[in-house]
CSV table of C-alpha atoms and ligand atoms in Angstrom, one decimal:
chain,number,residue,atom,x,y,z
A,1,MET,CA,28.9,0.5,-13.1
A,2,PRO,CA,29.2,0.7,-9.3
A,3,ASP,CA,26.3,-0.9,-7.5
A,4,THR,CA,24.7,2.3,-6.3
A,5,ASP,CA,24.7,3.7,-9.9
A,6,TYR,CA,23.1,0.5,-11.1
A,7,TYR,CA,20.4,0.6,-8.4
A,8,ILE,CA,19.7,4.3,-9.1
A,9,GLU,CA,19.3,3.5,-12.8
A,10,MET,CA,17.0,0.5,-12.0
A,11,MET,CA,14.8,2.5,-9.6
A,12,ARG,CA,14.6,5.4,-12.0
A,13,VAL,CA,13.8,3.4,-15.1
A,14,SER,CA,11.3,0.9,-13.6
A,15,HIS,CA,9.3,3.6,-11.7
A,16,PRO,CA,6.9,4.6,-14.6
A,17,LEU,CA,5.4,1.1,-14.5
A,18,ARG,CA,4.3,1.4,-10.9
A,19,VAL,CA,3.3,5.1,-10.7
A,20,PRO,CA,-0.5,4.5,-11.3
A,21,VAL,CA,-0.5,1.7,-8.7
A,22,LEU,CA,1.4,3.6,-6.1
A,23,ARG,CA,-1.0,6.6,-6.6
A,24,SER,CA,-4.0,4.4,-6.1
A,25,ALA,CA,-2.5,2.8,-3.0
A,26,ILE,CA,-1.5,6.2,-1.5
A,27,SER,CA,-5.0,7.6,-2.2
A,28,THR,CA,-6.7,4.8,-0.2
A,29,LEU,CA,-4.6,5.9,2.8
A,30,GLN,CA,-6.5,9.2,2.7
A,31,LEU,CA,-3.5,11.1,4.1
A,32,PRO,CA,-4.8,14.4,5.5
A,33,SER,CA,-4.0,17.4,3.5
A,34,GLY,CA,-1.3,19.4,5.4
A,35,SER,CA,-0.1,16.3,7.3
A,36,ARG,CA,3.5,15.4,8.0
A,37,GLY,CA,4.8,12.0,7.1
A,38,LEU,CA,7.8,9.8,6.9
A,39,ASP,CA,8.8,7.8,3.8
A,40,ALA,CA,11.0,5.1,5.3
A,41,GLY,CA,13.6,3.6,3.0
A,42,CYS,CA,12.9,6.4,0.5
A,43,GLY,CA,15.5,5.4,-2.1
A,44,ILE,CA,15.9,8.2,-4.7
A,45,GLY,CA,12.7,9.9,-3.5
A,46,LEU,CA,10.3,8.8,-6.2
A,47,PRO,CA,7.4,7.7,-3.9
A,48,ALA,CA,8.0,10.9,-1.9
A,49,LEU,CA,7.0,13.0,-4.9
A,50,LEU,CA,3.6,11.1,-5.0
A,51,LEU,CA,3.2,11.5,-1.2
A,52,ALA,CA,3.8,15.2,-1.5
A,53,GLU,CA,1.1,15.4,-4.2
A,54,ALA,CA,-1.3,13.6,-1.7
A,55,VAL,CA,-0.7,15.9,1.3
A,56,GLY,CA,-0.7,19.1,-0.8
A,57,PRO,CA,1.5,22.2,-0.5
A,58,THR,CA,1.0,22.6,3.2
A,59,GLY,CA,2.1,19.1,4.0
A,60,HIS,CA,5.6,17.8,4.5
A,61,ILE,CA,7.4,14.6,3.7
A,62,THR,CA,10.7,13.4,5.3
A,63,GLY,CA,12.5,10.8,3.2
A,64,LEU,CA,14.9,8.6,5.2
A,65,ASP,CA,17.4,6.2,3.7
A,66,LEU,CA,20.6,4.5,4.7
A,67,CYS,CA,22.4,5.2,1.4
A,68,PRO,CA,23.8,8.8,1.0
A,69,GLU,CA,24.2,8.4,-2.7
A,70,PHE,CA,20.5,7.7,-3.1
A,71,LEU,CA,19.7,10.7,-1.0
A,72,ASP,CA,21.9,13.0,-3.0
A,73,TYR,CA,20.1,11.8,-6.2
A,74,ALA,CA,16.7,12.2,-4.4
A,75,LYS,CA,17.5,15.8,-3.5
A,76,GLU,CA,18.3,16.6,-7.2
A,77,ILE,CA,15.0,15.0,-8.3
A,78,VAL,CA,13.0,16.9,-5.7
A,79,GLU,CA,14.7,20.2,-6.5
A,80,LYS,CA,14.0,19.8,-10.2
A,81,ALA,CA,10.3,19.1,-9.3
A,82,GLY,CA,10.4,22.4,-7.3
A,83,LEU,CA,9.4,20.5,-4.1
A,84,SER,CA,12.5,21.1,-1.9
A,85,GLU,CA,10.4,23.0,0.7
A,86,GLN,CA,7.9,20.2,1.0
A,87,ILE,CA,10.2,17.2,0.9
A,88,SER,CA,13.4,16.9,3.0
A,89,PHE,CA,15.8,14.0,3.4
A,90,GLN,CA,17.7,12.5,6.3
A,91,GLN,CA,20.2,9.6,6.4
A,92,GLY,CA,19.4,6.9,8.9
A,93,HIS,CA,18.6,3.3,9.7
A,94,VAL,CA,14.9,2.4,9.8
A,95,GLY,CA,15.7,0.1,12.7
A,96,LYS,CA,16.8,3.1,14.8
A,97,LEU,CA,15.1,6.2,13.5
A,98,PRO,CA,16.7,9.5,14.3
A,99,PHE,CA,13.3,11.0,15.4
A,100,PRO,CA,11.6,11.4,18.8
A,101,ASN,CA,8.4,9.4,19.6
A,102,ASP,CA,5.2,10.8,18.0
A,103,THR,CA,6.9,12.9,15.4
A,104,PHE,CA,4.8,12.1,12.3
A,105,ASP,CA,1.1,11.9,11.4
A,106,TRP,CA,1.8,8.8,9.3
A,107,VAL,CA,4.6,6.7,7.9
A,108,LEU,CA,4.8,4.7,4.7
A,109,SER,CA,7.5,2.3,3.5
A,110,VAL,CA,7.5,1.4,-0.2
A,111,ASP,CA,9.4,-1.8,-1.4
A,112,PHE,CA,11.4,-1.9,1.8
A,113,VAL,CA,9.9,-3.1,5.0
A,114,GLY,CA,9.1,-6.8,4.4
A,115,TYR,CA,11.6,-6.8,1.6
A,116,ALA,CA,14.7,-6.1,3.4
A,117,PRO,CA,16.8,-9.0,4.8
A,118,LEU,CA,16.1,-7.4,8.2
A,119,GLU,CA,13.5,-8.8,10.6
A,120,PRO,CA,10.3,-7.0,9.9
A,121,LEU,CA,8.7,-6.8,13.3
A,122,PRO,CA,11.3,-4.6,15.0
A,123,LEU,CA,11.1,-2.3,12.0
A,124,VAL,CA,7.3,-2.0,12.2
A,125,LYS,CA,7.6,-1.3,15.9
A,126,GLU,CA,10.1,1.4,15.2
A,127,LEU,CA,8.0,3.0,12.5
A,128,ALA,CA,5.0,2.9,15.0
A,129,ARG,CA,7.1,4.6,17.7
A,130,VAL,CA,7.6,7.8,15.6
A,131,VAL,CA,3.9,8.1,14.6
A,132,LYS,CA,1.4,10.1,16.8
A,133,PRO,CA,-1.4,8.3,18.4
A,134,GLY,CA,-4.2,7.8,15.9
A,135,GLY,CA,-1.8,8.1,13.0
A,136,SER,CA,-1.2,5.4,10.4
A,137,VAL,CA,1.7,3.0,9.7
A,138,ALA,CA,1.7,1.5,6.2
A,139,ILE,CA,3.9,-0.8,4.2
A,140,LEU,CA,3.4,-1.2,0.5
A,141,ALA,CA,5.4,-3.7,-1.6
A,142,TRP,CA,5.5,-5.5,-4.9
A,143,SER,CA,3.7,-8.8,-4.3
A,144,SER,CA,3.2,-10.7,-7.6
A,145,GLU,CA,3.3,-10.5,-11.4
A,146,LYS,CA,2.5,-12.2,-14.7
A,147,LEU,CA,5.1,-11.0,-17.2
A,148,LEU,CA,5.4,-13.8,-19.7
A,149,PRO,CA,1.9,-14.2,-21.4
A,150,GLY,CA,1.5,-17.6,-23.0
A,151,TYR,CA,4.4,-19.2,-21.0
A,152,PRO,CA,2.9,-20.0,-17.6
A,153,LEU,CA,5.1,-23.0,-17.0
A,154,LEU,CA,8.3,-21.2,-17.7
A,155,GLU,CA,7.2,-18.3,-15.5
A,156,ALA,CA,6.2,-20.6,-12.7
A,157,ARG,CA,9.7,-22.3,-12.9
A,158,LEU,CA,11.4,-18.9,-12.9
A,159,ASN,CA,9.3,-17.8,-9.9
A,160,ALA,CA,10.3,-21.0,-8.1
A,161,THR,CA,14.1,-20.1,-8.3
A,162,SER,CA,15.8,-18.4,-5.4
A,163,SER,CA,15.7,-15.1,-7.3
A,164,GLY,CA,12.0,-15.8,-8.0
A,165,ILE,CA,11.1,-16.1,-4.3
A,166,ALA,CA,13.6,-13.4,-3.1
A,167,PRO,CA,13.8,-11.6,-0.8
A,168,PHE,CA,12.1,-14.6,0.9
A,169,THR,CA,14.5,-17.5,1.1
A,170,LYS,CA,14.0,-21.2,1.2
A,171,GLY,CA,13.6,-22.4,4.8
A,172,LYS,CA,12.8,-18.9,6.1
A,173,SER,CA,10.0,-18.9,8.7
A,174,PRO,CA,6.6,-18.4,7.0
A,175,GLU,CA,5.9,-15.6,9.5
A,176,LEU,CA,8.6,-13.5,7.8
A,177,HIS,CA,7.0,-13.5,4.4
A,178,LEU,CA,5.6,-10.2,3.2
A,179,LEU,CA,2.1,-11.6,2.9
A,180,ARG,CA,2.1,-12.3,6.7
A,181,ALA,CA,2.5,-8.6,7.5
A,182,LEU,CA,-0.9,-8.5,9.3
A,183,GLY,CA,0.8,-10.6,12.1
A,184,TRP,CA,3.7,-8.0,12.4
A,185,PHE,CA,1.1,-5.2,12.7
A,186,ARG,CA,-0.8,-7.2,15.4
A,187,GLU,CA,2.4,-7.9,17.3
A,188,ALA,CA,3.4,-4.3,17.0
A,189,GLY,CA,0.1,-3.3,18.7
A,190,LEU,CA,-1.3,-1.5,15.7
A,191,GLU,CA,-5.1,-1.4,15.4
A,192,GLU,CA,-7.7,-1.6,12.7
A,193,SER,CA,-5.2,-3.2,10.3
A,194,VAL,CA,-6.2,-3.5,6.7
A,195,ALA,CA,-4.6,-5.4,3.8
A,196,ARG,CA,-5.3,-4.6,0.2
A,197,SER,CA,-3.7,-5.3,-3.2
A,198,PHE,CA,-3.5,-3.0,-6.3
A,199,ALA,CA,-3.0,-4.2,-9.8
A,200,GLY,CA,-1.0,-2.5,-12.6
A,201,ASP,CA,-1.1,-3.4,-16.3
A,202,ALA,CA,1.1,-3.0,-19.3
A,203,TYR,CA,0.2,-4.0,-22.9
A,204,ALA,CA,1.3,-3.6,-26.5
A,205,PRO,CA,2.0,-1.3,-28.1
A,206,LEU,CA,4.3,-0.3,-25.2
A,207,SER,CA,5.5,3.3,-24.8
A,208,ASP,CA,9.3,3.6,-24.7
A,209,ASP,CA,9.1,4.3,-20.9
A,210,LEU,CA,7.1,1.2,-20.2
A,211,ARG,CA,9.3,-0.9,-22.5
A,212,SER,CA,12.4,0.3,-20.6
A,213,ALA,CA,10.7,-0.3,-17.3
A,214,LEU,CA,9.8,-3.9,-18.2
A,215,ILE,CA,13.3,-4.6,-19.4
A,216,ALA,CA,14.7,-3.3,-16.1
A,217,LEU,CA,12.1,-5.4,-14.3
A,218,PHE,CA,13.1,-8.6,-16.1
A,219,GLN,CA,16.7,-7.9,-15.1
A,220,MET,CA,15.7,-7.3,-11.4
A,221,ARG,CA,13.2,-10.1,-11.2
A,222,TRP,CA,15.2,-13.2,-12.3
A,223,PRO,CA,19.0,-12.5,-12.0
A,224,GLY,CA,21.3,-15.5,-12.0
A,225,VAL,CA,18.6,-18.1,-12.6
A,226,GLU,CA,20.6,-20.2,-15.1
A,227,SER,CA,21.9,-22.8,-12.6
A,228,GLU,CA,18.4,-23.5,-11.3
A,229,LEU,CA,16.8,-24.0,-14.8
A,230,THR,CA,17.0,-26.9,-17.2
A,231,HIS,CA,19.0,-26.2,-20.4
A,232,LYS,CA,15.7,-26.1,-22.3
A,233,ASP,CA,14.0,-23.6,-20.0
A,234,TRP,CA,17.2,-21.4,-20.0
A,235,ALA,CA,17.1,-21.4,-23.8
A,236,VAL,CA,13.5,-20.4,-23.9
A,237,TYR,CA,14.1,-17.7,-21.2
A,238,GLN,CA,16.9,-16.2,-23.2
A,239,ARG,CA,14.8,-16.3,-26.4
A,240,LEU,CA,11.9,-14.5,-24.7
A,241,CYS,CA,13.5,-12.2,-22.1
A,242,LEU,CA,16.6,-10.8,-23.7
A,243,PRO,CA,16.0,-7.5,-25.6
A,244,GLU,CA,18.5,-8.5,-28.4
A,245,SER,CA,16.5,-11.7,-29.2
A,246,PRO,CA,14.3,-11.5,-32.4
A,247,ASP,CA,11.5,-13.2,-30.3
A,248,PHE,CA,11.8,-10.7,-27.3
A,249,ILE,CA,8.4,-11.0,-25.7
A,250,LEU,CA,8.0,-7.2,-25.2
A,251,ASP,CA,7.9,-6.9,-29.0
A,252,HIS,CA,5.0,-9.3,-29.4
A,253,PRO,CA,2.0,-7.4,-30.8
A,254,ASP,CA,-0.3,-8.9,-28.2
A,255,TYR,CA,2.0,-8.5,-25.2
A,256,TYR,CA,0.1,-8.1,-21.9
A,257,ALA,CA,1.4,-8.2,-18.3
A,258,PHE,CA,0.1,-7.4,-14.9
A,259,PHE,CA,1.5,-7.1,-11.4
A,260,THR,CA,0.3,-6.4,-7.9
A,261,TYR,CA,1.4,-4.3,-5.0
A,262,SER,CA,0.1,-5.2,-1.6
A,263,MET,CA,-0.4,-2.7,1.2
A,264,PHE,CA,-0.8,-3.3,4.9
A,265,HIS,CA,-1.8,-0.4,7.2
A,266,GLY,CA,-2.9,0.0,10.7
A,267,LYS,CA,-3.4,2.7,13.4
A,268,VAL,CA,-1.2,3.6,16.3
A,269,PRO,CA,-3.5,3.3,19.4
A,270,GLN,CA,-4.9,6.6,20.9
B,301,SAM,C1,14.0,-1.4,-3.1
B,301,SAM,S1,14.6,0.2,-2.5
B,301,SAM,C2,13.0,1.1,-2.5
B,301,SAM,C3,13.3,2.6,-2.5
B,301,SAM,C4,12.0,3.4,-2.5
B,301,SAM,N1,11.2,3.2,-1.3
B,301,SAM,C5,11.2,3.2,-3.7
B,301,SAM,O1,10.2,2.5,-3.6
B,301,SAM,O2,11.6,3.7,-4.8
B,301,SAM,C6,14.9,-0.1,-0.8
B,301,SAM,C7,15.5,1.1,-0.1
B,301,SAM,O3,15.7,0.8,1.3
B,301,SAM,C8,17.0,1.4,1.7
B,301,SAM,N2,17.4,0.7,2.9
B,301,SAM,C9,17.9,-0.5,3.0
B,301,SAM,N3,18.2,-0.8,4.3
B,301,SAM,C10,17.8,0.3,5.0
B,301,SAM,C11,17.9,0.6,6.4
B,301,SAM,N4,18.3,-0.3,7.3
B,301,SAM,N5,17.4,1.8,6.8
B,301,SAM,C12,17.0,2.7,5.8
B,301,SAM,N6,16.9,2.5,4.5
B,301,SAM,C13,17.4,1.3,4.1
B,301,SAM,C14,17.9,1.1,0.5
B,301,SAM,O4,19.0,2.0,0.5
B,301,SAM,C15,16.9,1.4,-0.7
B,301,SAM,O5,16.9,2.8,-1.0
């Protein structure tokens, strides 16, 4: 499967797990009904649907992404949802947005700024540039999880691998870690910055959608970890985390997992 098809599939299948969490986070932003916003790094447009719900039928969302294949897929999703009037898409680089200053009432980036290999501060500054004075700049991103109930040591070891700490890398400056985003907001001149985390849960019996979402998440969370684990841990990982295993952890009758999304938002000075 080409990379883009694989990512589209992962984004699509894992989305149901995070919908309640994204909705809660978006609702705390109190986006004014009828407002116009930018979804930066919009992927296949799934967060844009929730943003459109938040601003109502008189509002408008522009989804921007670098990848034309994701945007084509996003347009199909939005058309099927009957929201083509309310949500439009544009290709572009978040570091050099194709919009004049003060275009939007607000901007949100989900699972992108702070996650990309790109330096976050120039991106936050660029997002702030296109938002009107008094408007808000927000970044929301996956920040932690407990997915292997009963196996804290294995999960801690998986999380200590390079995939486990990605997109952060060993030796990277601490200031570039997502949880230091308040510093990026301060340096970008944003005011009244707020940080808040939101938790999501999943427990047995899992619906088919959540089961598929968690399988996709296992694949995305710890790829290529074998070389960084002991043989024993790798064997336990395979026993617990591969769907074909008779001991696949998602089939445990007491399965429980939770994860967090963290949101940072601040205001463009008046
Ligand atoms: C992890 S995905 C998140 C997608 C979407 N926000 C979501 O939550 O479903 C990150 C997205 O950022 C996009 N992206 C990466 N670099 C970008 C850039 N420089 N400018 C715009 N989009 C970019 C990718 O194409 C991808 O769609």
